[in-house]
XYZ file of C-alpha atoms in Angstrom:
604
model
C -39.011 6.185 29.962
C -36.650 4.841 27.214
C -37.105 7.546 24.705
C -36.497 10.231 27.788
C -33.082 8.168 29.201
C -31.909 7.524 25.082
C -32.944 10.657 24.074
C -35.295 8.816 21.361
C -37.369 11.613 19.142
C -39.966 11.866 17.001
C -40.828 14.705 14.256
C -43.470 14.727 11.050
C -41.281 14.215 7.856
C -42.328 17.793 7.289
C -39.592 18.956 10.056
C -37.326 16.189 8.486
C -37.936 18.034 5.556
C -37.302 21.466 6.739
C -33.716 20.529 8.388
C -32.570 19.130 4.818
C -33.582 22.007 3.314
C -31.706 24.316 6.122
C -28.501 21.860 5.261
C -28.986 22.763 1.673
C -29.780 26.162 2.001
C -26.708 26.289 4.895
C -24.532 24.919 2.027
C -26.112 27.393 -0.824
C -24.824 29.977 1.476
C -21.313 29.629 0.358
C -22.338 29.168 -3.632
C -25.738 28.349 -4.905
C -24.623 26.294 -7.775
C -22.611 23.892 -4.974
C -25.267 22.274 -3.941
C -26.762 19.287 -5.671
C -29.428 16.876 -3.924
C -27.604 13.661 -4.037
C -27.996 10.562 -1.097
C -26.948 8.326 -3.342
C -22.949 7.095 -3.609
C -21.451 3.969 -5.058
C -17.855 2.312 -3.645
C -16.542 3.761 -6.412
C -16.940 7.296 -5.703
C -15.679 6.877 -2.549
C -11.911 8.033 -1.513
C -9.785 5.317 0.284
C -8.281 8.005 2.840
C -11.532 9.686 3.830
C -14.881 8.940 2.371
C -15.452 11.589 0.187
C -18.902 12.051 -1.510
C -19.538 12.717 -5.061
C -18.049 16.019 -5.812
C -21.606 17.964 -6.113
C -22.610 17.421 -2.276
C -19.418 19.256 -1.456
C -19.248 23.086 -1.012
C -16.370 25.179 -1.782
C -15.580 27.443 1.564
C -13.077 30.149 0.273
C -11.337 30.867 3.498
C -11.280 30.662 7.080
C -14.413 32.130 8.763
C -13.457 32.528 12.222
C -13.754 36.407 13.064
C -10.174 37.732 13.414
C -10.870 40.944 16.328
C -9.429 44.688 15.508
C -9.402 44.467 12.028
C -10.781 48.121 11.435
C -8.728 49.136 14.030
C -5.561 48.175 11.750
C -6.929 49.512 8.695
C -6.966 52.944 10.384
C -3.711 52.213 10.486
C -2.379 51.074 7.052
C -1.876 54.415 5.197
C -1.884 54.711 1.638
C 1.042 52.888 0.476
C 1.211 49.911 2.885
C 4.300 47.565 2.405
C 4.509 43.549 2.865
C 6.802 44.614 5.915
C 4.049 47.056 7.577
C 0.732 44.824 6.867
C 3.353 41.679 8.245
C 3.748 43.601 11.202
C 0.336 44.915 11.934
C -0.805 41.125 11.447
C 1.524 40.388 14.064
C -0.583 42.197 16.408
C -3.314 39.924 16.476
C -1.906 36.532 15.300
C 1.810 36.066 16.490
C 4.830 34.850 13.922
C 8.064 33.320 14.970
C 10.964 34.297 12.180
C 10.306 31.824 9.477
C 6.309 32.512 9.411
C 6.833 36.500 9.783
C 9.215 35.607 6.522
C 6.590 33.878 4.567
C 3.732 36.315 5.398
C 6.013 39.114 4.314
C 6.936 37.762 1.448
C 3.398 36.634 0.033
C 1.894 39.911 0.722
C 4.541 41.599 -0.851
C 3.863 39.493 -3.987
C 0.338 40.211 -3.857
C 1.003 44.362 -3.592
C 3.425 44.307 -6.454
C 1.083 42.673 -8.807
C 0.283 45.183 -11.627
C -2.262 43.262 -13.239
C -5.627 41.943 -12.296
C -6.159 38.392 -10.329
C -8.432 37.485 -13.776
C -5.966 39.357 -15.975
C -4.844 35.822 -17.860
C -1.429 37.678 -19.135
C 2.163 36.139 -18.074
C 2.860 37.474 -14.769
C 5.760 36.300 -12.186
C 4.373 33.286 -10.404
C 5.396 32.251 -7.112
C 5.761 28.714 -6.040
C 6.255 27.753 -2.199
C 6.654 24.733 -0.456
C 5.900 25.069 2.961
C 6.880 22.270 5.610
C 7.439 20.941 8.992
C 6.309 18.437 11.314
C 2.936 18.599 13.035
C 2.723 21.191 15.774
C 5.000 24.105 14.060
C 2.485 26.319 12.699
C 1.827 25.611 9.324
C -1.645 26.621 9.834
C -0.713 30.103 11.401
C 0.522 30.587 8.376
C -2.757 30.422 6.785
C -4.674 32.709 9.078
C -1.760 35.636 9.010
C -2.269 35.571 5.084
C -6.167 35.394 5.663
C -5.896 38.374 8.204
C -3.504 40.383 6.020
C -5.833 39.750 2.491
C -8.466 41.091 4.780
C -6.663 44.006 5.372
C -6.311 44.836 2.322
C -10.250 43.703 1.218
C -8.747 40.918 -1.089
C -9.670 38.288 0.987
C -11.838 36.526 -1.798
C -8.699 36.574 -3.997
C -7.760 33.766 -2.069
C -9.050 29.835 -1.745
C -7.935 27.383 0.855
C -8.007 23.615 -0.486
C -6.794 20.118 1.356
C -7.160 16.535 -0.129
C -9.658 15.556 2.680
C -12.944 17.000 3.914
C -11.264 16.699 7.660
C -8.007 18.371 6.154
C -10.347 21.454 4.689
C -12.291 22.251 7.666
C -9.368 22.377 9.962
C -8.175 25.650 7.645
C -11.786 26.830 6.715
C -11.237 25.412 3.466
C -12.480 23.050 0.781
C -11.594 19.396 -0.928
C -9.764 20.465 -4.189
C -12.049 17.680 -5.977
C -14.733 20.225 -5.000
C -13.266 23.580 -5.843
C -12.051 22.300 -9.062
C -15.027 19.506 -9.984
C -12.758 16.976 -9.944
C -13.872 13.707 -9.824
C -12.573 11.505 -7.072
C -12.075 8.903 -9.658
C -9.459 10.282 -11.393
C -9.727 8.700 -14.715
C -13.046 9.348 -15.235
C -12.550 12.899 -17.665
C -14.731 15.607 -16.070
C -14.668 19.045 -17.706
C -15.126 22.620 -15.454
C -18.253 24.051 -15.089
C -19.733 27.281 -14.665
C -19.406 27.394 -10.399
C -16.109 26.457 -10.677
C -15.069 29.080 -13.167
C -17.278 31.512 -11.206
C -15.654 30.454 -7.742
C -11.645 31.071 -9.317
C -12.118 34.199 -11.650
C -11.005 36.512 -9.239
C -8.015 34.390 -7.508
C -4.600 35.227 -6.760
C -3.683 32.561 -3.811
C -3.929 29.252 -3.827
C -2.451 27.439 -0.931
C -2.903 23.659 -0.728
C -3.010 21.924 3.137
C -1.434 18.452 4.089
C -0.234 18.058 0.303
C 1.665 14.876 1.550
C -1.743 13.110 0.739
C -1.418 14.454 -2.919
C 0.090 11.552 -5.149
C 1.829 13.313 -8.442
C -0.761 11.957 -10.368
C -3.270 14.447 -8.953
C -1.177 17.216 -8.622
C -0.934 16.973 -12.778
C -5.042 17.237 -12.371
C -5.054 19.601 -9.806
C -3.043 21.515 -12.456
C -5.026 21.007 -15.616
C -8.448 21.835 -13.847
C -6.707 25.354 -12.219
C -6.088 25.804 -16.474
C -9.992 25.223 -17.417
C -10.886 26.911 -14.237
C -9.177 30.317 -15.533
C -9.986 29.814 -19.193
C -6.591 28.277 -20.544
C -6.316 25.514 -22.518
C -5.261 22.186 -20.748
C -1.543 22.490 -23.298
C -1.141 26.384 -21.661
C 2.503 26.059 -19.987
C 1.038 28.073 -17.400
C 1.376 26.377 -14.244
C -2.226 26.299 -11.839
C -3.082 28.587 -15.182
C -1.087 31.115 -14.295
C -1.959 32.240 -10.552
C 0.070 34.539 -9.179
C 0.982 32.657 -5.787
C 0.668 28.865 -5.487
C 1.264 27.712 -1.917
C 2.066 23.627 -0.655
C 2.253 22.803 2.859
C 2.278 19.756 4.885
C 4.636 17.061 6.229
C 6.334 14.340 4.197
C 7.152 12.057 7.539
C 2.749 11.378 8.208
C 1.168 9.027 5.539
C 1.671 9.170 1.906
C -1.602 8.660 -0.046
C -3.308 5.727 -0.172
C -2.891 5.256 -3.532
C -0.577 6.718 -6.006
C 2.795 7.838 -5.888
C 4.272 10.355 -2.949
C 5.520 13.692 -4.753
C 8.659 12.361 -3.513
C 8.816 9.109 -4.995
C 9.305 7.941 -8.882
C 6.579 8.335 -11.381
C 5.302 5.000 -12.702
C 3.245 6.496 -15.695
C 2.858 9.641 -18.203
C 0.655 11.467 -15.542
C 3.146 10.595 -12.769
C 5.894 12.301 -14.431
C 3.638 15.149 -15.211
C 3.162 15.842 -11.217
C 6.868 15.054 -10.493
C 7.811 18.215 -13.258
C 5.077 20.164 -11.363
C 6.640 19.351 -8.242
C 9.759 20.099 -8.842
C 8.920 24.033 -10.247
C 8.439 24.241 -6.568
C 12.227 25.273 -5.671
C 11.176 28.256 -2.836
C 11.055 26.027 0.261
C 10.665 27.022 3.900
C 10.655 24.232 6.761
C 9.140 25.581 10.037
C 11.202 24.417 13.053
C 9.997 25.679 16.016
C 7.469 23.197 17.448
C 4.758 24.665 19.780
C 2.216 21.565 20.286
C 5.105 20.121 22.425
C 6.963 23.323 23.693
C 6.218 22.784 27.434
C 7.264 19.322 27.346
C 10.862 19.327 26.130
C 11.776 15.486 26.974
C 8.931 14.260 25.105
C 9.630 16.882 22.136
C 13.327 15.214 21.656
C 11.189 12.069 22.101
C 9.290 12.976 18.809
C 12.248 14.312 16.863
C 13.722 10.759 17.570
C 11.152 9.001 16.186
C 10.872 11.172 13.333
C 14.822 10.329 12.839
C 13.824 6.998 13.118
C 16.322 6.886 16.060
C 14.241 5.770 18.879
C 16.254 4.301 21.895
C 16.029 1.605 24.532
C 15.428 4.214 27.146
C 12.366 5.688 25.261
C 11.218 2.154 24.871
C 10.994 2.006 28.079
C 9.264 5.166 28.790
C 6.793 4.441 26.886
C 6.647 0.936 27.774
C 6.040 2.623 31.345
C 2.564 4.148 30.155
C 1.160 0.836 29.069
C -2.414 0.443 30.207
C -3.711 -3.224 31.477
C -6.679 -2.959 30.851
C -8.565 -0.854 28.097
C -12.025 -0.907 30.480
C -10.204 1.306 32.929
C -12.358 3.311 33.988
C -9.939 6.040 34.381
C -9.360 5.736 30.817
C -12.920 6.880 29.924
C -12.212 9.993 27.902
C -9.397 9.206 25.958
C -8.930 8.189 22.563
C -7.902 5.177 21.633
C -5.398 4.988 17.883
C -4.999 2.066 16.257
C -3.605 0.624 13.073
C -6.798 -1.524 11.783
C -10.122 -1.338 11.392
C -10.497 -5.037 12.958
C -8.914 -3.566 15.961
C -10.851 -0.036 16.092
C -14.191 -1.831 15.813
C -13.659 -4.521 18.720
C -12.415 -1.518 21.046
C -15.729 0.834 20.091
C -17.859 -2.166 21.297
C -15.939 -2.458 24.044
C -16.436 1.133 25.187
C -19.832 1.673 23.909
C -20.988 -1.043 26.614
C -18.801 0.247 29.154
C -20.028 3.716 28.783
C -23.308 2.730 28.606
C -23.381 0.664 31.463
C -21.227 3.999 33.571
C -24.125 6.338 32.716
C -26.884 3.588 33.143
C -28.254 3.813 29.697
C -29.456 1.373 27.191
C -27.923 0.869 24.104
C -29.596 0.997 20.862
C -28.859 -1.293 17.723
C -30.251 0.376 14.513
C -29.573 -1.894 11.301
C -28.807 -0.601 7.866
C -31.438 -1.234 5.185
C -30.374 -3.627 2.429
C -32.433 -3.427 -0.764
C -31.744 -4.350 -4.688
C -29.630 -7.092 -4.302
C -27.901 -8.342 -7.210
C -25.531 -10.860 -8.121
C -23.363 -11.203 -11.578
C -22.033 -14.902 -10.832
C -23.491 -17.618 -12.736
C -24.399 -19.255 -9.739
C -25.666 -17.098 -6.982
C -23.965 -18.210 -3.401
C -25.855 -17.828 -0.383
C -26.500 -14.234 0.927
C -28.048 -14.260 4.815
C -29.141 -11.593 6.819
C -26.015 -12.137 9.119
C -23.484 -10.995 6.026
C -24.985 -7.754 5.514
C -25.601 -6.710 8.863
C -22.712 -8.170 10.131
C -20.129 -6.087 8.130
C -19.585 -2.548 9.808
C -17.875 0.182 7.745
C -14.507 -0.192 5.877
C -13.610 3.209 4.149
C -14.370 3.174 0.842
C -15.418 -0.400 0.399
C -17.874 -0.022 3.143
C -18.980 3.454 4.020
C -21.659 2.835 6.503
C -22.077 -0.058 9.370
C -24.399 -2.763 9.030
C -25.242 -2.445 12.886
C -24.747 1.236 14.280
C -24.479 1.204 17.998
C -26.112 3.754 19.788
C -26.029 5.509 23.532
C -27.191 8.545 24.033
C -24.583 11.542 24.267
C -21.266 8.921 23.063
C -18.592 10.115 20.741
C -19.185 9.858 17.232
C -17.502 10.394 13.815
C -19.205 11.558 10.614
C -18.039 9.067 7.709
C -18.741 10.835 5.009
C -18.666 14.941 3.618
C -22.418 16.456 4.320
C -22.078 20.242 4.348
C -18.703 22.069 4.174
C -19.654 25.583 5.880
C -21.276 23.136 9.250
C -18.118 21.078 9.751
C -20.107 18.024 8.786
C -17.135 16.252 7.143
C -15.527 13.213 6.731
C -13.281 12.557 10.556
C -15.595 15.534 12.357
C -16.038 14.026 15.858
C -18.516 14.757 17.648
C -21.398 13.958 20.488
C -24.407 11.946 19.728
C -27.065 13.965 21.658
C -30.448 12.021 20.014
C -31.762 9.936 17.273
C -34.984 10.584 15.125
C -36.648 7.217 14.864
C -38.544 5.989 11.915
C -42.340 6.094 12.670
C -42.658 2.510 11.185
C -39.897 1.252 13.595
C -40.526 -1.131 16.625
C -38.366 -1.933 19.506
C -37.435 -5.224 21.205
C -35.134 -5.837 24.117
C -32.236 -8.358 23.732
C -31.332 -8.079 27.276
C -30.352 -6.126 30.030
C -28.219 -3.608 27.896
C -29.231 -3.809 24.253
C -32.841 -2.960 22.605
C -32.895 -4.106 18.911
C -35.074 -1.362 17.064
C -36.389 -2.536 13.403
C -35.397 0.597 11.237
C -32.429 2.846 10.751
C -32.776 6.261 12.271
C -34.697 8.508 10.283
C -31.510 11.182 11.564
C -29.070 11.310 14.063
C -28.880 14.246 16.182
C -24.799 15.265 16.630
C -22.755 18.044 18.187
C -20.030 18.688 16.603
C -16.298 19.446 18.636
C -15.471 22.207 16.435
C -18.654 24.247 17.112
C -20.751 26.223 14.642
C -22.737 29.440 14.957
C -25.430 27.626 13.607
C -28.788 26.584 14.796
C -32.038 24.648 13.572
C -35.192 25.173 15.214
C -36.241 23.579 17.333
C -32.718 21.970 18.196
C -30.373 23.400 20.494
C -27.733 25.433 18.903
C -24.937 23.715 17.084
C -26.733 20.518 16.667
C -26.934 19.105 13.257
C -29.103 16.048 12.207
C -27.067 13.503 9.794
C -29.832 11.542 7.509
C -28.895 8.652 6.039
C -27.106 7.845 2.803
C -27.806 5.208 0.460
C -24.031 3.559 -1.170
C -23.701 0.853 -3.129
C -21.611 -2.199 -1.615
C -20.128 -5.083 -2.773
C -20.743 -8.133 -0.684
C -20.317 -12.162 -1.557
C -19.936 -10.944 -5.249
C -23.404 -9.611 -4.428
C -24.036 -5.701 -5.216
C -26.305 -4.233 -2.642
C -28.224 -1.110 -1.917
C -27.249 -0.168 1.943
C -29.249 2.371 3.817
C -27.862 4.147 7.112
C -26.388 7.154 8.841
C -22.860 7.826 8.037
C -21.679 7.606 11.750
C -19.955 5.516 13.809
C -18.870 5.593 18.063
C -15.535 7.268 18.357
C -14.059 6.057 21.364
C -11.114 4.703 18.583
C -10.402 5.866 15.563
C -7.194 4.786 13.426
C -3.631 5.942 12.857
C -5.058 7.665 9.321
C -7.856 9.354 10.816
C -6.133 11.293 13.563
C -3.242 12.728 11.119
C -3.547 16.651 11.378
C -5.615 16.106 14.888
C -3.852 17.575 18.380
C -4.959 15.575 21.223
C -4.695 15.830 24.892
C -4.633 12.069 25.868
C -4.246 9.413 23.735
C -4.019 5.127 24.132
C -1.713 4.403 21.036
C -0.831 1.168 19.084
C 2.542 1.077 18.628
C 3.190 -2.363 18.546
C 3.897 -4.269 14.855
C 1.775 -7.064 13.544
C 5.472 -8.529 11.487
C 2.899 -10.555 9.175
C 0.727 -7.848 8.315
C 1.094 -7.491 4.808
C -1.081 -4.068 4.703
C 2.231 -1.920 5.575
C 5.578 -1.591 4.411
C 8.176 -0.255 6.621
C 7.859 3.089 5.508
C 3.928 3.278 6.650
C 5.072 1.364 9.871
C 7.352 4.476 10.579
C 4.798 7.311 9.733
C 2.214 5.110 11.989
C 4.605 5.368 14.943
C 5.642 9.146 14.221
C 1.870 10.355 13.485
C 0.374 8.592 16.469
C 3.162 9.884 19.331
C 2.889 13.735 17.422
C -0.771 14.185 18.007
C 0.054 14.512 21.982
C 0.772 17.853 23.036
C 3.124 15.886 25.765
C 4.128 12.376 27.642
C 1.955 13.083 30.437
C -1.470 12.359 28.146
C 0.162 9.430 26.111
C -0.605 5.679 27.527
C 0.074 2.211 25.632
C -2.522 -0.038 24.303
C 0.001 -2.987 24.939
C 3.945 -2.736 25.845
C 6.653 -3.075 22.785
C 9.667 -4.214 21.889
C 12.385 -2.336 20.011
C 11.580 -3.952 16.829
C 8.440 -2.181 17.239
C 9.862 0.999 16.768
C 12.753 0.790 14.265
C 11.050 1.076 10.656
C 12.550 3.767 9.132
C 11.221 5.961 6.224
C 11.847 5.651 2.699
C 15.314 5.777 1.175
C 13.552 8.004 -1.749
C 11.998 10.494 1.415
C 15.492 10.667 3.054
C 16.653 12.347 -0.370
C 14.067 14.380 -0.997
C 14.280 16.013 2.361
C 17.952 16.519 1.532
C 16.791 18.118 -1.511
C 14.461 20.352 0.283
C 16.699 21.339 2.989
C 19.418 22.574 0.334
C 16.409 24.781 -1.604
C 15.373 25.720 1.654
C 18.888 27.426 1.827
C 18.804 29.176 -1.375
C 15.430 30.731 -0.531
C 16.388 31.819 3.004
C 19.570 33.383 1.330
C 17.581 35.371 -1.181
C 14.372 36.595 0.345
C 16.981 37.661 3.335
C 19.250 40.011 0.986
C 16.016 41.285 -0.833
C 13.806 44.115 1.023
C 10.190 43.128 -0.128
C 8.889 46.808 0.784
């Protein structure tokens, strides 16, 4: 009766077998070479955003793969000379452009047509470099599919390749990590040269277009920079920018996070790599800044909400507005399918175990607690302190430092994250949400009940069954379609100066996720934290403000958005940085220049 209600399975290790293969072969699909079989990551080689495996389990996707409808249709219809302005317009058909992204489009394409020589052709060319920005919500990523549409109008579409900082960032545009489609390492000072998939994958590019680049530090834009060189057979001193491609495209929005670590392309350099990415950056004087916001367009009082809080200009009458969707309790029941953000991981992990048990108890279902294995454990101290059983299963996941739980929490069918990149082309990446629809258990593994609610079972999961949100035309017999099994992965942690081998799915329940994970996310309904911790020493004012702007712009309007606890105005008046305020200036003013020129200049 328990497996049945907890949708407990069992299959040989053959079948195990079979669906890491299919993931593999799924993967292989995209580039043979991508693929490397590799469970094994140490803290080290772990991001701090995201958790980003070792480059080689990643898989370069070169663009978006949803089907785009009447594309022979508009063929038929290009003629033999087609213009920027005809393909723009055609494109229009299926994927509609306000002015600013009809702009862009025509202008890219029209760069592409008049290139005379080849993508590979490594001779100086003119090379166009756009910054593309905006807050969330204005179509930065329609700008993306209209160039993806119009490319495959024109059967170039492999000339371009669609890359984001973050595995979550990449599969939102069909893309790729660029650690992964340049082999990059995610520690940056470890020197990595190019190798043959990579040079393979960007022989035949002419696009390049970059996704939430506000999580690119200047340090990694100068890498990002030397690797496109390798990658296209320059030398690392050629003054050829991304080694020479034709069209280099940055998007994202300066007001959401900065990276974790490293300097903003905004702020000062602090070293001789710094100041490399800051020249870089600044070679980037075409700038367009979308303005016309369609998450929140039916909601125009909560839209002048946003652009307040971006302005850092919140009022005493949106304080109380939003003081007047302040939940009192977060085991409302009414409050069952909606997301709670918060600012720390302390936080996010009491709320999960508060709504794993609730829904649990709402469905009548048992909940499961699978430990982590904890093997080779090894201390450097001349005196080893006391390890217990209760440290390692006690400490749940914490990014980078920690990218699996000690204790994963199961129910059968809750929300779920994946923690870590598994497969590209599936959507298995690091932030995918998802359902939990089963578990695999470990033959070896034996069950005993706690209490009315929890069973205590002896092993991890041999696999956990999930569903993704963003679905897949994908299936693995015998599972239903679009239902992917996550094995577990084996990291290296750091605990009581102890170093430890830690077995155990990369999941965790997703009933709240933080402030970080959510950026680029659109959500319906949403509990938010907006109220300050003053002696939290984790943020500066500047990450205070993006927290409170990133959180209230995932919501397409007020009606969805309820408070985890009421604020004050002190809450809600960090401001950004004094260096951001000037850059925008300086990006408004190029923004300008371009307008005035591409406007006075018929691209064909």
């Amino acid at each position: 009766m328990l497996y049945e209600s907890s949708g407990l399975k069992f299959f040989p290790a053959s079948t195990l077998q079979e669906w890491q293969l299919h993931i593999k072969n799924f993967s292989s699909l995209v580039d043979p070479d991508s693929y490397a079989e590799s469970s094994t990551a140490t803290a080290q080689d772990l991001d701090d955003f995201n958790v980003e495996v070792v480059d080689d389990v990643l898989v370069p996707v070169l663009t978006d793969s949803d089907p785009l409808p009447d594309l022979l249709h508009l063929r038929s219809r290009l003629g033999p000379h087609p213009t920027g302005g005809i393909i723009t317009s055609l494109v229009r058909e299926i994927i509609p452009l306000n002015e600013k992204q009809g702009i862009v489009v025509e202008k890219i394409i029209s760069e592409v047509l008049s290139t005379v020589n080849s993508p590979q052709d490594p001779s100086p060319q003119k090379q166009t470099l756009l910054y593309v920005g905006g807050e969330g919500g204005v179509g930065k990523s329609q700008i993306i599919k209209a160039i993806n549409a119009a490319m495959d109008l024109l059967h170039r579409k492999d000339e371009v390749i669609l890359m984001a900082p973050t595995g979550a960032a990449a599969d939102v545009i069909g893309g790729s990590t660029y650690h992964t489609s340049l082999g990059i390492s995610l520690n940056h000072h470890r020197r990595t040269g190019v190798g043959p998939r990579v040079r393979r994958l960007w022989c035949r590019k002419s696009i390049m277009i970059i996704d939430e680049i506000s999580m690119v530090d200047l340090s990694a834009l100068s890498i990002i920079n030397t690797h496109c060189k390798i990658a296209r057979s320059l030398s690392r001193s050629s003054p050829d920018l991304f080694g020479g491609l034709p069209i280099v495209i940055l998007m994202g929005d300066f007001c959401q996070f900065p990276p974790v670590q490293g300097q903003a392309l905004w702020k000062l350099p602090r070293n001789e790599t710094d100041e490399d990415g800051k020249i870089i950056w600044n070679q980037f004087k075409q700038v367009i800044i979308l303005d016309e916001q369609m998450r929140q367009a039916e909601d125009l009082p909560y839209r002048n909400l946003l652009t307040r809080a971006r302005n850092a200009t919140l009022t005493y009458d949106d304080m109380l507005t939003l003081n007047s969707a302040a939940i009192s309790s977060i085991a409302d029941p009414h409050l069952q399918a909606t997301t709670a953000i918060v600012k720390l991981n302390a936080l996010r992990h009491v709320i999960n175990r508060i709504q794993v048990e609730r829904f649990a108890r709402a469905k009548d279902q048992k909940i499961i607690i699978f430990p982590a294995l904890h093997t080779r454990t090894r201390s450097s101290a001349p005196i080893d302190p006391p390890l217990y059983a209760d440290d390692l299963l006690g400490l749940p996941e914490q990014g980078a430092k920690v990218p699996t739980p000690g204790l994963f929490l199961y129910t059968l069918l809750m929300p779920t994250m994946v923690l870590t990149n598994i497969c590209t082309p599936a959507g298995l990446v690091n932030g995918a949400t998802g359902e939990a629809v089963g578990v695999v258990v470990d033959p070896e593994a034996s069950f005993h009940e706690l209490d009315d609610l929890y069973i205590f079972c002896t092993k991890p999961p041999a696999c956990l069954l999930f569903k993704p949100n963003r679905p897949r035309s994908v299936s693995i017999h015998p599972l239903d379609r679009n239902v992917f099994p996550i094995f577990p992965l084996e990291t290296s942690i750091t605990v009581k100066g102890y170093s430890v081998r830690r077995k155990q799915v990369p999941i965790c329940p997703a009933f709240c996720l933080t402030d970080y994970k959510v950026q680029g996310a659109t959500l319906t309904s949403a509990i938010l934290d907006l109220k300050d911790n003053p002696k939290s020493r984790r943020q500066d004012s500047h990450r205070k403000y993006c927290s409170t702007y990133v959180q209230l712009s995932r919501l397409r309007s007020l009606a969805g958005l309820r408070l985890l606890q009421p604020v004050e105005m002190r809450d809600l008046q960090h401001g950004p940085d004094p260096q951001l305020l000037h850059e925008m200036q300086r990006l408004q003013a190029l923004q300008l220049d371009t307008l005035t020129a591409w406007r006075t200049v018929n691209f064909g």
